[in-house]
């Protein structure tokens, strides 16, 4: 969805390097998410944020950190990249809904990260 | 924690054949969503089912949500080459603190041979 952009689209880096993946959205959504996709494992949630002051760990947050710089921007950092963090990373957004319901998610185009 | 399983992981069909993928959750879901990811693309929302036993259709696609709200299926009638891709189910756990979060199944990769 063109309303959710990710940079860079591809990145090759070396073990131990610090990497930042950026996500921006123009949908006006409060909620933003970072997922990792690996073959056969589907999409796994790394971190999510329901507003600028709300950051939560997902199921695989170890080795990652995030920053919600503004409502429209959510960055994912790998402080010291390792080869098993090689994956396809997606940012997603959704609108705020009533408690116990979940609105649909809109995904960015993805960042393919390779750690050598 | 909540687990969402999808079967099969892969499905190869001839164009014109039908296709079904099944989704099972370890916990009751408040709703079930289906997404499609074309090769090289990103997941795109297809549909959301909310009610127990709900059935929805989109042209050749039929989606069902189980009575217990723990399973779902996607059936494609007479597949076409444009159906190629990975189909994901996803759902938030009913109640608790899981609102706003989706747990995705592993996906079913569909290949259609012309």
Short mmCIF file of C-alpha atoms in Angstrom, two decimals:
data_model
loop_
_atom_site.label_atom_id
_atom_site.label_comp_id
_atom_site.label_asym_id
_atom_site.label_seq_id
_atom_site.Cartn_x
_atom_site.Cartn_y
_atom_site.Cartn_z
CA UNK A 1 0.00 0.00 0.00
CA UNK A 2 1.57 3.29 -1.13
CA UNK A 3 0.38 4.95 2.08
CA UNK A 4 2.92 2.95 4.08
CA UNK A 5 6.53 3.32 2.99
CA UNK A 6 9.67 1.59 4.18
CA UNK A 7 13.31 2.49 3.72
CA UNK A 8 15.60 1.00 2.68
CA UNK A 9 13.95 -1.65 0.48
CA UNK A 10 17.07 -3.80 0.47
CA UNK A 11 20.07 -3.80 2.75
CA UNK A 12 23.15 -5.97 3.02
CA UNK A 13 25.24 -5.53 6.13
CA UNK A 14 27.86 -7.31 8.19
CA UNK A 15 27.65 -9.00 11.55
CA UNK A 16 27.94 -6.53 14.42
CA UNK A 17 26.75 -3.48 12.50
CA UNK A 18 23.93 -1.28 13.74
CA UNK A 19 21.02 -1.08 11.32
CA UNK A 20 17.91 1.08 11.31
CA UNK A 21 14.83 0.35 9.24
CA UNK A 22 12.35 3.16 8.86
CA UNK A 23 8.62 3.21 8.31
CA UNK A 24 6.37 6.14 7.49
CA UNK A 25 2.64 6.26 6.93
CA UNK A 26 0.18 8.81 5.64
CA UNK A 27 -2.95 6.87 6.65
CA UNK A 28 -3.35 8.76 9.91
CA UNK A 29 -3.39 5.51 11.87
CA UNK A 30 -2.44 5.41 15.52
CA UNK A 31 -1.19 1.84 15.57
CA UNK A 32 2.04 0.67 13.99
CA UNK A 33 3.72 -2.71 13.93
CA UNK A 34 6.98 -4.36 12.92
CA UNK A 35 6.92 -7.94 11.65
CA UNK A 36 9.55 -10.33 10.48
CA UNK A 37 8.86 -12.90 7.75
CA UNK A 38 10.88 -16.08 7.38
CA UNK A 39 10.02 -18.96 5.02
CA UNK A 40 7.64 -21.41 6.68
CA UNK A 41 7.22 -19.26 9.77
CA UNK A 42 4.72 -16.70 8.58
CA UNK A 43 4.72 -13.20 10.03
CA UNK A 44 6.01 -12.80 13.55
CA UNK A 45 5.46 -9.65 15.58
CA UNK A 46 8.61 -7.88 16.80
CA UNK A 47 7.26 -4.68 18.36
CA UNK A 48 4.08 -2.67 18.21
CA UNK A 49 2.97 0.79 19.22
CA UNK A 50 -0.56 2.02 19.82
CA UNK A 51 0.48 5.67 20.06
CA UNK A 52 3.63 7.77 20.36
CA UNK A 53 4.03 7.07 24.07
CA UNK A 54 3.06 3.40 23.92
CA UNK A 55 5.67 0.80 22.86
CA UNK A 56 5.20 -2.91 23.40
CA UNK A 57 7.28 -6.01 22.80
CA UNK A 58 5.98 -8.66 20.47
CA UNK A 59 6.81 -12.34 20.40
CA UNK A 60 10.39 -11.98 19.09
CA UNK A 61 11.75 -8.66 20.39
CA UNK A 62 15.19 -9.87 21.54
CA UNK A 63 17.96 -8.18 19.55
CA UNK A 64 15.66 -5.41 18.33
CA UNK A 65 14.61 -1.98 19.55
CA UNK A 66 12.14 0.57 18.21
CA UNK A 67 11.44 4.28 18.28
CA UNK A 68 8.13 6.01 17.60
CA UNK A 69 9.30 9.44 16.59
CA UNK A 70 5.87 10.70 15.63
CA UNK A 71 2.44 9.31 14.92
CA UNK A 72 3.50 8.68 11.34
CA UNK A 73 6.98 7.25 11.93
CA UNK A 74 8.11 4.00 13.53
CA UNK A 75 11.71 2.82 13.28
CA UNK A 76 13.20 -0.59 13.97
CA UNK A 77 16.84 -0.94 15.01
CA UNK A 78 19.15 -3.89 15.15
CA UNK A 79 21.83 -2.79 17.61
CA UNK A 80 24.33 -5.45 16.59
CA UNK A 81 23.14 -7.42 13.59
CA UNK A 82 23.66 -11.18 13.42
CA UNK A 83 23.16 -13.57 10.48
CA UNK A 84 19.96 -15.13 11.85
CA UNK A 85 18.33 -11.72 11.60
CA UNK A 86 18.45 -12.09 7.83
CA UNK A 87 14.79 -11.85 6.86
CA UNK A 88 12.07 -9.81 5.20
CA UNK A 89 10.81 -7.06 7.52
CA UNK A 90 7.38 -5.49 7.22
CA UNK A 91 5.91 -2.44 8.84
CA UNK A 92 2.13 -2.30 9.21
CA UNK A 93 -0.47 0.14 10.48
CA UNK A 94 -4.03 -0.09 11.69
CA UNK A 95 -6.67 2.27 12.94
CA UNK A 96 -7.66 2.47 16.59
CA UNK A 97 -10.80 0.52 17.38
CA UNK A 98 -12.82 -0.42 20.43
CA UNK A 99 -11.16 -2.67 22.96
CA UNK A 100 -11.17 -6.35 22.03
CA UNK A 101 -11.54 -5.73 18.34
CA UNK A 102 -8.81 -5.43 15.79
CA UNK A 103 -8.96 -3.48 12.60
CA UNK A 104 -7.31 -4.63 9.43
CA UNK A 105 -3.62 -4.02 8.96
CA UNK A 106 -1.99 -2.23 6.05
CA UNK A 107 1.50 -3.34 5.19
CA UNK A 108 4.43 -1.50 3.72
CA UNK A 109 6.39 -2.96 0.79
CA UNK A 110 8.98 -4.60 3.05
CA UNK A 111 12.72 -4.39 3.63
CA UNK A 112 14.87 -7.33 2.67
CA UNK A 113 17.78 -7.46 5.11
CA UNK A 114 20.81 -9.69 4.68
CA UNK A 115 23.36 -9.97 7.47
CA UNK A 116 26.65 -11.54 6.39
CA UNK B 1 0.82 -18.25 24.04
CA UNK B 2 -1.64 -18.15 21.21
CA UNK B 3 -0.81 -20.29 18.19
CA UNK B 4 -2.41 -20.18 14.77
CA UNK B 5 -1.70 -23.12 12.49
CA UNK B 6 -2.39 -23.32 8.78
CA UNK B 7 -2.47 -26.35 6.54
CA UNK B 8 -1.27 -27.22 4.04
CA UNK B 9 2.00 -25.31 3.90
CA UNK B 10 2.18 -25.78 0.12
CA UNK B 11 -0.44 -26.55 -2.52
CA UNK B 12 0.17 -27.09 -6.20
CA UNK B 13 -2.90 -27.19 -8.44
CA UNK B 14 -3.71 -27.18 -12.11
CA UNK B 15 -5.55 -24.15 -13.34
CA UNK B 16 -9.26 -24.74 -12.94
CA UNK B 17 -8.94 -26.99 -9.89
CA UNK B 18 -10.28 -25.97 -6.51
CA UNK B 19 -8.11 -25.05 -3.53
CA UNK B 20 -8.72 -24.95 0.21
CA UNK B 21 -6.55 -23.80 3.10
CA UNK B 22 -7.43 -24.37 6.73
CA UNK B 23 -6.63 -22.29 9.79
CA UNK B 24 -6.79 -23.44 13.41
CA UNK B 25 -6.20 -21.39 16.53
CA UNK B 26 -5.25 -22.67 19.96
CA UNK B 27 -7.52 -20.03 21.49
CA UNK B 28 -10.88 -18.50 20.69
CA UNK B 29 -10.58 -15.57 18.32
CA UNK B 30 -12.59 -12.37 18.38
CA UNK B 31 -12.37 -12.32 14.58
CA UNK B 32 -10.41 -13.93 11.77
CA UNK B 33 -8.74 -12.04 8.94
CA UNK B 34 -7.31 -13.34 5.68
CA UNK B 35 -4.45 -11.77 3.77
CA UNK B 36 -2.88 -12.54 0.40
CA UNK B 37 0.77 -11.97 -0.45
CA UNK B 38 1.71 -12.12 -4.10
CA UNK B 39 5.25 -13.34 -4.91
CA UNK B 40 7.66 -10.51 -4.13
CA UNK B 41 4.89 -8.43 -2.60
CA UNK B 42 3.46 -7.58 0.77
CA UNK B 43 0.41 -8.98 2.58
CA UNK B 44 -2.85 -7.40 1.47
CA UNK B 45 -6.08 -7.67 3.44
CA UNK B 46 -8.78 -9.79 1.84
CA UNK B 47 -11.58 -10.12 4.36
CA UNK B 48 -12.57 -10.20 8.02
CA UNK B 49 -15.08 -12.58 9.64
CA UNK B 50 -16.49 -11.76 13.05
CA UNK B 51 -19.52 -13.92 13.78
CA UNK B 52 -19.54 -17.56 14.78
CA UNK B 53 -20.37 -19.71 11.73
CA UNK B 54 -20.07 -16.75 9.36
CA UNK B 55 -19.60 -17.39 5.64
CA UNK B 56 -18.56 -14.71 3.18
CA UNK B 57 -17.92 -14.85 -0.54
CA UNK B 58 -15.77 -12.77 -2.83
CA UNK B 59 -16.31 -13.96 -6.39
CA UNK B 60 -14.56 -17.36 -6.50
CA UNK B 61 -13.35 -17.14 -2.88
CA UNK B 62 -15.42 -18.47 0.02
CA UNK B 63 -14.40 -17.80 3.62
CA UNK B 64 -15.81 -19.57 6.67
CA UNK B 65 -15.44 -18.95 10.41
CA UNK B 66 -16.06 -21.91 12.67
CA UNK B 67 -18.85 -22.15 15.19
CA UNK B 68 -16.37 -22.16 18.07
CA UNK B 69 -14.46 -19.23 16.54
CA UNK B 70 -11.23 -21.25 16.63
CA UNK B 71 -10.97 -22.28 13.00
CA UNK B 72 -11.50 -20.91 9.54
CA UNK B 73 -11.11 -21.89 5.92
CA UNK B 74 -10.59 -20.25 2.56
CA UNK B 75 -11.83 -22.05 -0.53
CA UNK B 76 -11.06 -20.95 -4.08
CA UNK B 77 -13.19 -22.38 -6.86
CA UNK B 78 -11.65 -22.93 -10.28
CA UNK B 79 -8.25 -21.46 -9.57
CA UNK B 80 -6.62 -19.06 -11.99
CA UNK B 81 -2.97 -18.11 -12.40
CA UNK B 82 -3.78 -14.79 -10.74
CA UNK B 83 -4.53 -16.69 -7.52
CA UNK B 84 -0.85 -17.55 -7.07
CA UNK B 85 0.58 -16.37 -3.77
CA UNK B 86 0.69 -17.01 -0.06
CA UNK B 87 -2.55 -16.90 1.91
CA UNK B 88 -2.38 -16.02 5.58
CA UNK B 89 -5.01 -16.21 8.25
CA UNK B 90 -4.64 -14.01 11.31
CA UNK B 91 -6.64 -13.33 14.40
CA UNK B 92 -6.61 -11.52 17.69
CA UNK B 93 -7.17 -13.61 20.77
CA UNK B 94 -10.59 -12.97 22.27
CA UNK B 95 -10.47 -11.02 25.52
CA UNK B 96 -7.38 -10.48 27.64
CA UNK B 97 -4.71 -8.05 26.57
CA UNK B 98 -4.36 -9.14 22.96
CA UNK B 99 -6.57 -6.49 21.44
CA UNK B 100 -4.94 -4.64 18.59
CA UNK B 101 -2.55 -7.53 17.89
CA UNK B 102 -2.82 -10.22 15.29
CA UNK B 103 -1.27 -13.67 15.40
CA UNK B 104 -0.59 -14.91 11.89
CA UNK B 105 -0.60 -18.47 10.65
CA UNK B 106 2.43 -19.73 8.76
CA UNK B 107 0.65 -19.27 5.45
CA UNK B 108 -0.23 -21.56 2.56
CA UNK B 109 1.78 -21.09 -0.62
CA UNK B 110 -0.43 -21.69 -3.65
CA UNK B 111 1.07 -22.49 -7.03
CA UNK B 112 -1.21 -22.70 -10.06
CA UNK B 113 0.02 -24.52 -13.16
CA UNK B 114 -1.52 -23.28 -16.41
#
